[in-house]
Short mmCIF file of C-alpha atoms in Angstrom, two decimals:
data_model
loop_
_atom_site.label_atom_id
_atom_site.label_comp_id
_atom_site.label_asym_id
_atom_site.label_seq_id
_atom_site.Cartn_x
_atom_site.Cartn_y
_atom_site.Cartn_z
CA MET A 1 -0.81 22.40 28.97
CA ALA A 2 0.90 24.75 26.61
CA VAL A 3 4.36 26.11 27.20
CA ASP A 4 4.80 29.83 26.69
CA GLU A 5 6.53 30.28 23.32
CA GLY A 6 8.82 33.07 24.53
CA LEU A 7 9.87 31.06 27.55
CA LYS A 8 10.50 28.06 25.34
CA ILE A 9 12.82 30.02 23.05
CA GLU A 10 14.58 31.55 26.06
CA LEU A 11 15.13 28.11 27.59
CA GLY A 12 16.28 26.80 24.21
CA LYS A 13 19.01 29.44 24.15
CA GLN A 14 20.22 28.08 27.48
CA GLY A 15 20.28 24.56 26.07
CA VAL A 16 17.08 23.36 27.76
CA PHE A 17 14.57 21.69 25.50
CA VAL A 18 10.97 21.92 26.68
CA THR A 19 8.09 20.11 25.09
CA THR A 20 4.74 18.57 25.89
CA LEU A 21 3.65 15.00 25.41
CA GLN A 22 1.15 16.19 22.83
CA GLU A 23 3.80 18.00 20.80
CA LEU A 24 6.09 14.99 20.95
CA TYR A 25 3.29 12.67 19.90
CA ASN A 26 2.23 14.87 17.00
CA TRP A 27 5.84 15.39 15.94
CA GLY A 28 6.28 11.63 15.73
CA ARG A 29 3.03 11.20 13.85
CA ARG A 30 3.61 13.91 11.27
CA SER A 31 7.22 12.99 10.63
CA SER A 32 6.49 9.40 9.70
CA VAL A 33 3.36 9.43 7.61
CA TRP A 34 3.62 6.44 5.32
CA PRO A 35 1.49 6.76 2.21
CA MET A 36 -0.14 3.82 0.56
CA ASN A 37 1.26 2.58 -2.73
CA PHE A 38 -1.92 3.33 -4.56
CA GLY A 39 -2.43 5.21 -7.80
CA LEU A 40 -5.63 5.56 -9.78
CA ALA A 41 -4.94 7.65 -12.87
CA CYS A 42 -2.63 10.29 -14.33
CA CYS A 43 -2.31 12.11 -10.98
CA ALA A 44 -0.42 9.04 -9.80
CA ILE A 45 2.37 9.91 -12.22
CA GLU A 46 2.75 13.26 -10.46
CA MET A 47 2.64 11.42 -7.14
CA ILE A 48 5.47 9.17 -8.31
CA ALA A 49 7.44 12.22 -9.47
CA THR A 50 6.96 13.72 -6.00
CA THR A 51 8.70 10.76 -4.42
CA MET A 52 11.65 10.92 -6.81
CA ALA A 53 14.90 12.81 -6.38
CA ARG A 54 13.84 16.17 -7.80
CA TYR A 55 10.91 16.77 -5.44
CA ASP A 56 11.94 14.26 -2.79
CA LEU A 57 8.99 13.56 -0.53
CA ALA A 58 11.51 11.82 1.76
CA ARG A 59 12.33 15.23 3.24
CA PHE A 60 9.00 15.04 5.05
CA GLY A 61 9.43 11.48 6.28
CA ALA A 62 6.93 10.10 3.82
CA GLU A 63 9.09 8.26 1.34
CA VAL A 64 8.06 4.82 2.54
CA PHE A 65 5.19 3.90 0.24
CA ARG A 66 3.60 0.76 1.64
CA PRO A 67 1.95 -1.72 -0.68
CA SER A 68 -0.38 -2.89 2.09
CA PRO A 69 -3.13 -0.81 3.72
CA ARG A 70 -2.23 -2.36 7.04
CA GLN A 71 1.11 -0.56 7.10
CA ALA A 72 -0.04 2.76 5.62
CA ASP A 73 -1.19 5.97 7.31
CA LEU A 74 -2.05 8.09 4.32
CA MET A 75 -4.14 7.34 1.29
CA ILE A 76 -3.49 9.63 -1.65
CA ILE A 77 -6.51 9.40 -3.94
CA SER A 78 -4.52 10.20 -7.05
CA GLY A 79 -6.91 10.32 -9.95
CA THR A 80 -10.37 9.59 -11.25
CA VAL A 81 -12.43 7.35 -9.01
CA THR A 82 -14.81 5.43 -11.22
CA LYS A 83 -17.93 3.94 -9.74
CA LYS A 84 -16.44 0.55 -10.37
CA MET A 85 -13.32 1.43 -8.36
CA ALA A 86 -15.01 3.31 -5.51
CA PRO A 87 -15.97 0.21 -3.45
CA GLN A 88 -12.38 -0.99 -3.62
CA VAL A 89 -11.07 2.40 -2.51
CA VAL A 90 -13.43 2.51 0.46
CA ARG A 91 -12.61 -1.09 1.33
CA LEU A 92 -8.88 -0.34 1.31
CA TYR A 93 -9.48 2.75 3.43
CA ASN A 94 -11.32 0.61 5.95
CA GLN A 95 -8.37 -1.75 6.09
CA MET A 96 -5.87 0.96 6.99
CA GLY A 97 -4.78 1.19 10.61
CA GLU A 98 -5.62 4.24 12.75
CA PRO A 99 -4.81 7.05 12.53
CA ARG A 100 -5.39 7.33 8.82
CA TYR A 101 -5.42 10.35 6.59
CA VAL A 102 -6.67 10.99 3.08
CA ILE A 103 -5.44 13.45 0.47
CA ALA A 104 -7.80 13.90 -2.48
CA MET A 105 -5.40 14.73 -5.28
CA GLY A 106 -6.66 16.50 -8.37
CA ALA A 107 -9.96 17.65 -9.78
CA CYS A 108 -11.25 14.11 -10.37
CA ALA A 109 -10.77 12.92 -6.81
CA ILE A 110 -12.39 16.10 -5.49
CA SER A 111 -15.42 16.34 -7.74
CA GLY A 112 -15.13 14.13 -10.80
CA GLY A 113 -13.20 16.86 -12.60
CA PRO A 114 -13.44 16.87 -16.38
CA PHE A 115 -15.35 13.59 -16.20
CA LYS A 116 -18.02 14.93 -13.86
CA GLN A 117 -20.70 14.44 -16.50
CA GLY A 118 -19.65 10.84 -17.01
CA TYR A 119 -22.16 8.22 -15.95
CA ASN A 120 -19.43 6.06 -14.47
CA VAL A 121 -17.40 8.59 -12.50
CA LEU A 122 -17.78 9.24 -8.80
CA LYS A 123 -18.30 12.94 -8.13
CA GLY A 124 -15.69 13.15 -5.39
CA ILE A 125 -14.32 10.51 -3.04
CA ASP A 126 -15.41 12.59 -0.02
CA ARG A 127 -18.86 11.12 -0.55
CA TYR A 128 -17.66 7.95 1.14
CA ILE A 129 -14.57 8.66 3.22
CA PRO A 130 -13.45 11.70 5.20
CA VAL A 131 -10.84 13.66 3.24
CA ASP A 132 -8.25 15.71 5.12
CA VAL A 133 -6.75 17.76 2.30
CA HIS A 134 -8.08 18.52 -1.17
CA ILE A 135 -5.67 19.61 -3.91
CA PRO A 136 -7.06 21.25 -7.03
CA GLY A 137 -5.34 20.78 -10.37
CA CYS A 138 -5.49 18.55 -13.41
CA PRO A 139 -3.13 17.02 -12.51
CA PRO A 140 -1.66 19.00 -9.61
CA ARG A 141 2.07 19.55 -9.89
CA PRO A 142 4.34 17.77 -7.41
CA GLU A 143 4.76 21.10 -5.60
CA ALA A 144 1.02 21.10 -5.01
CA LEU A 145 1.20 17.61 -3.51
CA LEU A 146 4.06 18.73 -1.28
CA GLU A 147 1.95 21.70 -0.21
CA ALA A 148 -0.92 19.35 0.57
CA PHE A 149 1.44 17.17 2.54
CA MET A 150 2.69 20.12 4.55
CA THR A 151 -0.91 21.16 5.15
CA LEU A 152 -1.62 17.68 6.47
CA GLN A 153 1.44 17.89 8.72
CA LYS A 154 0.19 21.21 10.11
CA LYS A 155 -3.19 19.62 10.69
CA ILE A 156 -1.60 16.71 12.57
CA ASP A 157 0.51 19.17 14.56
CA ALA A 158 -2.59 21.02 15.77
CA GLN A 159 -4.39 17.90 16.99
CA HIS A 160 -5.24 17.55 20.67
CA LEU A 161 -4.68 14.32 22.55
CA THR A 162 -7.66 14.85 24.83
CA GLY A 163 -10.79 16.95 25.02
CA GLU A 164 -13.70 17.53 22.71
CA GLU A 165 -11.53 18.50 19.76
CA ARG A 166 -9.44 15.36 19.73
CA PRO A 167 -9.22 13.69 16.33
CA ARG A 168 -11.41 10.81 15.23
CA HIS A 169 -8.87 8.09 15.94
CA LEU A 170 -8.54 9.09 19.62
CA ASP A 171 -12.30 9.19 20.10
CA ALA A 172 -13.55 5.76 21.11
CA GLU A 173 -17.09 6.73 20.12
CA ALA A 174 -16.20 7.83 16.58
CA PRO A 175 -16.88 5.26 13.88
CA GLY A 176 -13.98 3.18 12.59
CA MET A 177 -15.92 1.60 9.77
CA PHE A 178 -17.13 3.41 6.69
CA PRO A 179 -19.71 1.40 4.75
CA VAL A 180 -18.50 0.08 1.41
CA PRO A 181 -20.93 1.00 -1.38
CA GLU A 182 -22.24 -1.70 -3.66
CA GLN A 183 -23.10 -1.66 -7.33
CA GLY A 184 -26.79 -0.99 -7.66
CA GLU A 185 -28.93 -1.10 -10.74
CA HIS A 186 -28.11 2.43 -11.90
CA ASP A 187 -25.68 3.83 -9.35
CA LEU A 188 -23.68 2.94 -6.29
CA GLU A 189 -25.80 2.03 -3.28
CA PRO A 190 -25.89 4.16 -1.22
CA PRO A 191 -24.90 7.11 -3.46
CA ALA A 192 -23.14 8.78 -0.51
CA ASN A 193 -22.31 8.17 3.13
CA LYS A 194 -24.66 10.48 5.02
CA ASN A 195 -22.33 10.72 8.03
CA VAL A 196 -19.44 11.97 5.90
CA TRP A 197 -21.10 13.97 3.17
CA THR A 198 -24.42 15.73 2.87
CA VAL A 199 -26.12 16.61 -0.37
CA PRO A 200 -25.55 20.31 -0.95
CA VAL A 201 -28.77 22.23 -1.29
CA VAL A 202 -28.86 24.36 -4.40
CA ILE A 203 -30.43 27.72 -3.67
CA ARG A 204 -31.98 29.26 -6.77
CA MET B 1 30.35 -12.53 43.57
CA ALA B 2 31.76 -9.27 42.34
CA SER B 3 35.24 -10.72 42.64
CA ASN B 4 34.41 -13.34 40.01
CA PRO B 5 36.39 -12.57 36.85
CA TYR B 6 33.28 -13.21 34.75
CA PHE B 7 31.15 -10.76 36.74
CA SER B 8 31.63 -7.89 34.28
CA LEU B 9 30.65 -10.20 31.44
CA ALA B 10 27.42 -11.12 33.22
CA VAL B 11 26.61 -7.44 33.74
CA LEU B 12 27.23 -6.72 30.05
CA PHE B 13 25.11 -9.72 29.08
CA VAL B 14 22.16 -8.46 31.14
CA GLY B 15 22.65 -5.01 29.64
CA ALA B 16 22.65 -6.41 26.11
CA LEU B 17 19.53 -8.44 26.83
CA GLY B 18 17.80 -5.33 28.17
CA PHE B 19 18.88 -3.38 25.11
CA GLY B 20 17.14 -5.89 22.87
CA LEU B 21 14.06 -6.58 24.98
CA ALA B 22 13.24 -3.07 26.18
CA PRO B 23 12.22 -1.73 22.73
CA LEU B 24 10.13 -4.84 22.12
CA ALA B 25 8.40 -4.46 25.47
CA LEU B 26 7.86 -0.75 24.84
CA ALA B 27 6.33 -1.48 21.45
CA TRP B 28 4.07 -4.09 23.02
CA VAL B 29 2.94 -1.74 25.78
CA TRP B 30 2.38 1.04 23.27
CA ALA B 31 0.29 -1.19 21.04
CA LYS B 32 -1.76 -2.53 23.97
CA VAL B 33 -2.31 0.67 25.91
CA PHE B 34 -1.91 3.74 23.74
CA SER B 35 -2.48 2.79 20.12
CA PRO B 36 -5.83 4.01 18.81
CA SER B 37 -7.40 0.70 17.91
CA LYS B 38 -10.56 0.76 15.83
CA PRO B 39 -11.11 -2.73 14.53
CA ASN B 40 -13.78 -3.53 11.97
CA ALA B 41 -14.78 -6.54 9.96
CA LEU B 42 -12.86 -5.45 6.86
CA LYS B 43 -9.72 -4.59 8.80
CA ASN B 44 -9.77 -7.98 10.49
CA ALA B 45 -10.16 -9.78 7.19
CA VAL B 46 -7.58 -12.48 6.54
CA TYR B 47 -6.19 -10.85 3.43
CA GLU B 48 -5.96 -7.12 2.79
CA CYS B 49 -7.14 -6.27 -0.68
CA GLY B 50 -9.58 -4.03 -2.48
CA LEU B 51 -11.48 -7.10 -3.56
CA GLU B 52 -13.01 -9.73 -1.37
CA SER B 53 -11.10 -13.00 -1.37
CA LYS B 54 -12.90 -15.76 -3.18
CA GLY B 55 -12.50 -19.51 -3.22
CA ASP B 56 -9.83 -21.62 -1.67
CA ALA B 57 -6.13 -20.86 -1.36
CA TRP B 58 -5.33 -24.49 -2.21
CA VAL B 59 -5.80 -24.28 -5.94
CA GLN B 60 -5.16 -27.48 -7.87
CA TYR B 61 -3.66 -27.50 -11.34
CA ARG B 62 -4.18 -30.23 -13.91
CA SER B 63 -1.34 -32.69 -13.71
CA GLY B 64 -1.50 -32.83 -17.53
CA TYR B 65 0.23 -29.44 -17.65
CA TYR B 66 3.53 -31.10 -16.90
CA LEU B 67 3.42 -32.62 -20.41
CA TYR B 68 3.27 -29.14 -21.92
CA ALA B 69 6.24 -28.17 -19.76
CA ILE B 70 8.25 -31.18 -20.97
CA ILE B 71 7.44 -30.58 -24.63
CA PHE B 72 8.37 -26.93 -24.25
CA LEU B 73 11.66 -28.05 -22.76
CA ILE B 74 12.29 -30.33 -25.75
CA PHE B 75 11.93 -27.49 -28.24
CA ASP B 76 13.75 -25.06 -25.99
CA VAL B 77 16.84 -27.22 -25.54
CA GLU B 78 16.77 -28.18 -29.21
CA ALA B 79 16.83 -24.52 -30.28
CA VAL B 80 19.75 -23.78 -27.96
CA PHE B 81 21.83 -26.55 -29.53
CA LEU B 82 20.64 -26.13 -33.11
CA LEU B 83 21.78 -22.54 -33.39
CA PRO B 84 25.53 -23.13 -32.80
CA PHE B 85 25.20 -26.31 -34.85
CA ALA B 86 23.84 -24.36 -37.81
CA VAL B 87 26.54 -21.69 -37.47
CA ALA B 88 29.37 -24.26 -37.42
CA PHE B 89 27.70 -26.61 -39.89
CA THR B 90 30.08 -26.19 -42.85
CA GLY B 91 33.16 -26.83 -40.72
CA LEU B 92 31.88 -29.96 -38.94
CA GLY B 93 33.28 -33.43 -39.33
CA LEU B 94 31.38 -36.69 -39.73
CA ALA B 95 31.47 -37.62 -36.04
CA ALA B 96 30.09 -34.25 -34.92
CA SER B 97 27.33 -34.40 -37.52
CA LEU B 98 26.39 -37.94 -36.50
CA SER B 99 26.23 -37.12 -32.79
CA MET B 100 24.09 -34.08 -33.55
CA LEU B 101 21.83 -36.26 -35.72
CA VAL B 102 21.42 -38.72 -32.84
CA PHE B 103 20.58 -35.88 -30.48
CA VAL B 104 17.97 -34.38 -32.81
CA LEU B 105 16.50 -37.82 -33.52
CA LEU B 106 16.17 -38.47 -29.77
CA LEU B 107 14.20 -35.27 -29.42
CA VAL B 108 12.13 -36.05 -32.50
CA GLU B 109 11.35 -39.42 -30.97
CA GLY B 110 10.05 -37.66 -27.86
CA LEU B 111 7.96 -35.38 -30.02
CA ALA B 112 6.60 -38.34 -32.01
CA TRP B 113 5.72 -40.09 -28.74
CA ALA B 114 3.86 -37.01 -27.50
CA TRP B 115 2.11 -36.69 -30.83
CA ALA B 116 1.03 -40.33 -30.75
CA LYS B 117 -0.27 -39.86 -27.18
CA GLY B 118 -2.41 -36.97 -28.42
CA VAL B 119 -0.76 -34.41 -26.19
CA LEU B 120 -0.51 -31.90 -29.03
CA THR B 121 -4.27 -31.80 -29.40
CA TRP B 122 -5.43 -28.94 -27.21
CA ALA B 123 -8.47 -29.98 -25.22
#
């Protein structure tokens, strides 16, 4: 049940703080997103810069980079995902605890970027795992990563605890396992996870 | 009971215990009841890593490696002592030179022993 915004502000002026369980829950979630200590390519350098004093990701409660997927909430795909690395990325994603979020950072993580024509480069990590925020750029500046992080926080803030629109991690029916692709003869098998990504139809 | 001089201490003790245990209990309840648990085979794996664990954790090393360690130590210690010896060489007396000679010869003897045992042949 939502509290009327005007009433909330009015009560706040009188020193009464009103909130809902959902707001409290989401506030806790978004203020302590711990990213995984995981860098793939040059975008990772920008990711590191984002955590340092000048850009200071700590302002958003996300300075605690965890070296283990079991302690991490957010996976920042920072760089080119080669077909050799993709199974490892998906495997690590599967090992993260719920709720888990993914930021695809940079052109490579989104679509393969400048290496899209390469035989060994995955054309976007969203073929295998659900991505929450995409950031364009090659590499994106730390400000762009901060923007993506704030976008993710807004997304978490808008999540419902119950009902049809509740997020994946609160839905007992939603899948918790995303199949890890294997190296086939010419390509990864399967080339994409059908439940996450569908082949776009080119209309000529 | 309340008249007991230690009564306030007991109350504080119970309070302190509650202070420590309540967060633990809350965390346990939260994890059991509210946490969105979605286990899968990979998440429940013994070791979290991008690659599948292979082989046994109880890896055995060749006991012969300790010989390499000892021979390394011989040269290492020798170098540490030889350097100041070389620097102070012109100002040294007979006794100092002799004791250094004995030291170096002891190490050379160890090296000769290792050589004779065939340790220096990499196999």
